[in-house]
Structure formats: C-alpha cells, structure tokens
PDB file of C-alpha atoms in Angstrom:
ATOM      1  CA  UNK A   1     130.676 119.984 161.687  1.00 57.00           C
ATOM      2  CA  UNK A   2     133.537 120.357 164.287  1.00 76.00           C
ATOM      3  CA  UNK A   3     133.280 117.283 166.880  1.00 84.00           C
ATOM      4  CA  UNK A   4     131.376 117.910 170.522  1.00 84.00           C
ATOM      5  CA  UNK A   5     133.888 119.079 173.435  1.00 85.00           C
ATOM      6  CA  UNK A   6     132.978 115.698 175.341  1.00 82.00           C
ATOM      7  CA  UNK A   7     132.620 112.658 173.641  1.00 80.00           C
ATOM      8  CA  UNK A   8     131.258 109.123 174.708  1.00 72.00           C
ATOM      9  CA  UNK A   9     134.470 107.757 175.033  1.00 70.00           C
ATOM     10  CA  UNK A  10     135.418 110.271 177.545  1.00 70.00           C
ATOM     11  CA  UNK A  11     134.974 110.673 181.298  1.00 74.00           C
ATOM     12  CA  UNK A  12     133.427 113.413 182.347  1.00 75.00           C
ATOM     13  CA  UNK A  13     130.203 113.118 183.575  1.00 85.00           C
ATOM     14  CA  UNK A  14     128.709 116.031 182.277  1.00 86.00           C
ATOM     15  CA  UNK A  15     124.600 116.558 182.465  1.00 87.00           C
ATOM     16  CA  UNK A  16     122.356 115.033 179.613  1.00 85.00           C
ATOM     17  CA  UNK A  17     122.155 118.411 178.869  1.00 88.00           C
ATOM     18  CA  UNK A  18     125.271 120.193 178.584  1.00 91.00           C
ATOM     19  CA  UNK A  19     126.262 122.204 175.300  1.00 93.00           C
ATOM     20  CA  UNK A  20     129.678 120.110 175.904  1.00 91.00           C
ATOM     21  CA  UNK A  21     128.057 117.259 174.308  1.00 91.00           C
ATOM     22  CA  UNK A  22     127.296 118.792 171.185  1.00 90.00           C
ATOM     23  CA  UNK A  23     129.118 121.734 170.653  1.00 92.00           C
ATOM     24  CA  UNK A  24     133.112 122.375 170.239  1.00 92.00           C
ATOM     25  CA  UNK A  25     134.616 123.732 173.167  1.00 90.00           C
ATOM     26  CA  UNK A  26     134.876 127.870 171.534  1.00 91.00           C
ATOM     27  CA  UNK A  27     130.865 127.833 170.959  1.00 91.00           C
ATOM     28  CA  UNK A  28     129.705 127.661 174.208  1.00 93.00           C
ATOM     29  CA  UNK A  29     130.079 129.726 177.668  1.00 94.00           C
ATOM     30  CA  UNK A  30     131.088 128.256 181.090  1.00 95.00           C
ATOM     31  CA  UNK A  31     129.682 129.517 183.706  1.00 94.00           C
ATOM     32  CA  UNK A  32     130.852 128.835 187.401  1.00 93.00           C
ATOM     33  CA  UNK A  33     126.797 128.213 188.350  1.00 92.00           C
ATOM     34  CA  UNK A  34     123.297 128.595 187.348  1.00 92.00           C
ATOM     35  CA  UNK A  35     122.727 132.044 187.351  1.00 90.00           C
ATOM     36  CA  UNK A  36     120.108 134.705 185.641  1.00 89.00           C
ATOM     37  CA  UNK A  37     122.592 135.450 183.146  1.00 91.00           C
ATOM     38  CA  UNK A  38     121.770 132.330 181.229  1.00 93.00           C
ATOM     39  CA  UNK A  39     118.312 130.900 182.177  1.00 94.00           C
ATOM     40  CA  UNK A  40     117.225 127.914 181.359  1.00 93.00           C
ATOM     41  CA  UNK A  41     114.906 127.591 178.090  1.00 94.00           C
ATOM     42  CA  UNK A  42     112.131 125.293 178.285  1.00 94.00           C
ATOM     43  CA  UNK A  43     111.646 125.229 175.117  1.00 94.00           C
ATOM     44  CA  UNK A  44     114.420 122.878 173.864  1.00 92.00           C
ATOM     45  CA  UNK A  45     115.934 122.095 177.506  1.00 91.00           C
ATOM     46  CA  UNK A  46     119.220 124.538 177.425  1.00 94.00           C
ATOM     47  CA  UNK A  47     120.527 127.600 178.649  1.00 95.00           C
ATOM     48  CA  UNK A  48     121.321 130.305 176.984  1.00 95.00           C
ATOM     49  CA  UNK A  49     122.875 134.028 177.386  1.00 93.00           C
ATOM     50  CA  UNK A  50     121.022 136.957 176.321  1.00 91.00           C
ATOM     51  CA  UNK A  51     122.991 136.898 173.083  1.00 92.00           C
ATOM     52  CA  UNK A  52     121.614 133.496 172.278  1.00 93.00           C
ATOM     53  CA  UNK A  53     125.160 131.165 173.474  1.00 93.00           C
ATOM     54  CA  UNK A  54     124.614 127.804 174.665  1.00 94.00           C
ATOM     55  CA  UNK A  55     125.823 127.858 178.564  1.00 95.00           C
ATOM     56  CA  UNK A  56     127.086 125.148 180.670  1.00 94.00           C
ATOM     57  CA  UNK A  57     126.776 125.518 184.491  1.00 94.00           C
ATOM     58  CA  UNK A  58     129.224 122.627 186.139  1.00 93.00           C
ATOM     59  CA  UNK A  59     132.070 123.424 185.001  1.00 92.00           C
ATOM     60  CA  UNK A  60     133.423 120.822 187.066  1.00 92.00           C
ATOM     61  CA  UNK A  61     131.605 117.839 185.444  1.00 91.00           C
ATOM     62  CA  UNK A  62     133.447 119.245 182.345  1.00 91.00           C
ATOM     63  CA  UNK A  63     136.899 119.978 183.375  1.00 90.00           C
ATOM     64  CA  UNK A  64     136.835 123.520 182.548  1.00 90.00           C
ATOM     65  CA  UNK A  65     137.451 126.927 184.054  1.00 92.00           C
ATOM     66  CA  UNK A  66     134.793 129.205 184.299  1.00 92.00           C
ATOM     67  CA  UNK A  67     135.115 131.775 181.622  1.00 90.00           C
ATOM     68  CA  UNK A  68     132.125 133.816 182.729  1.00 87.00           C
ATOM     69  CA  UNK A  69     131.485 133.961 186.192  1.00 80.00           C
ATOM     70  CA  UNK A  70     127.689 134.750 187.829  1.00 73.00           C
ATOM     71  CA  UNK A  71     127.042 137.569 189.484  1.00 70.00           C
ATOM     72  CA  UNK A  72     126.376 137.340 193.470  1.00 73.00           C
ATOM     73  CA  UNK A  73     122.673 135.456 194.349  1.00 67.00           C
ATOM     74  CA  UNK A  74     120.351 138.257 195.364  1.00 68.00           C
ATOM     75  CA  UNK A  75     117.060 136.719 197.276  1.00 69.00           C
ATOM     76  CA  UNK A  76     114.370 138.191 195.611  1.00 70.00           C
ATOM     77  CA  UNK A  77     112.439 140.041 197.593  1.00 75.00           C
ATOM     78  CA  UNK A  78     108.760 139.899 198.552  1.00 72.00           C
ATOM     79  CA  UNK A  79     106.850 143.419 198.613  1.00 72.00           C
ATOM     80  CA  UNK A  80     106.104 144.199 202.132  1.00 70.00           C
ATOM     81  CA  UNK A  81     102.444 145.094 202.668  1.00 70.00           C
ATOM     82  CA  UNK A  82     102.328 148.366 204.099  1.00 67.00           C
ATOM     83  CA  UNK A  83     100.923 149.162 207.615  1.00 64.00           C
ATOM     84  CA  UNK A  84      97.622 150.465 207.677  1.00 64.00           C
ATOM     85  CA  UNK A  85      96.426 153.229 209.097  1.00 60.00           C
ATOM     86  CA  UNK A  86      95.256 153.244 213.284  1.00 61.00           C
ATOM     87  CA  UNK A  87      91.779 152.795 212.744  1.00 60.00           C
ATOM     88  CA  UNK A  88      89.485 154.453 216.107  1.00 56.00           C
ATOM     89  CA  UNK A  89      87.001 151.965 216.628  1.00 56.00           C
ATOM     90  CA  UNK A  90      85.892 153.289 220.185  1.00 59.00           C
ATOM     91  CA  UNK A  91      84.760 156.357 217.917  1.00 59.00           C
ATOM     92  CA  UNK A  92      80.823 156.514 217.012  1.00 57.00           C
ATOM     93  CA  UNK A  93      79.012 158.160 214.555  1.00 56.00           C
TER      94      UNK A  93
END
C-alpha cells in the first residue's frame, strides 16, 4: 500500500479526518471548501464525490491547491406560503 499524503512526522495540521492521512496524494480530491459536491457520509465519517472519491475540504491545513473548486453557496430557500384569498366576513348568509 502506497504511504498516506501526511504523515505523523509532518506538520500539517490536517483534521482527524482528512483522506490526507490515509490515502496517497493522486487518490483523493481537494476541494477549496465544504460544498454539496462531496457531502459528508455519516456512515464512516468522510466525504465523498458522487463517484465515490475521498474529499478533503482545507486545503490549507494540507498544503495543497484546490484541484476541484465548489460551486457558489446558494441559501436554500424556504417555500413561501401563498396569500390567501380576501375572505368577506361582513357578508351573512
């Protein structure tokens, strides 16, 4: 097995998590941020891309250029509740 990107004796202080700690540098993804592209799996505690890559999000803790960068944040949106209709109340029956 090739030998993790970031080692103990080095000094990057990478997250308990990172793919950088267990993976060569060429089998994981860095992306600039957390993002939707890789979501986090709660499962076994990574990210991941759609294709199934390990993804690292600091790329800063690691020394590394981003090679994939997120798109924009979009807010999500809550559904507006529509108006309702005038109701007459001063009208009888």
């Amino acid at each position: 097995m090739a030998e993790p990107f970031i080692t103990e004796d080095s000094d990057h202080p990478a997250c308990g998590i990172c793919p950088s700690l267990r993976l060569p540098r060429e089998a994981f993804v860095v992306y600039d941020r957390p993002s939707r592209e890789c979501p986090f799996n709660p499962a076994d505690g990574h990210r991941y891309t759609a294709e199934g890559t390990p993804a690292c999000v600091h790329p800063d803790k690691i020394g590394q250029e981003p090679d994939r960068i997120a798109p924009p944040y979009v807010p999500e949106t809550e559904p507006q509740p529509q108006p309702r209709g005038r109701r007459d109340w001063f009208r009888r029956r």
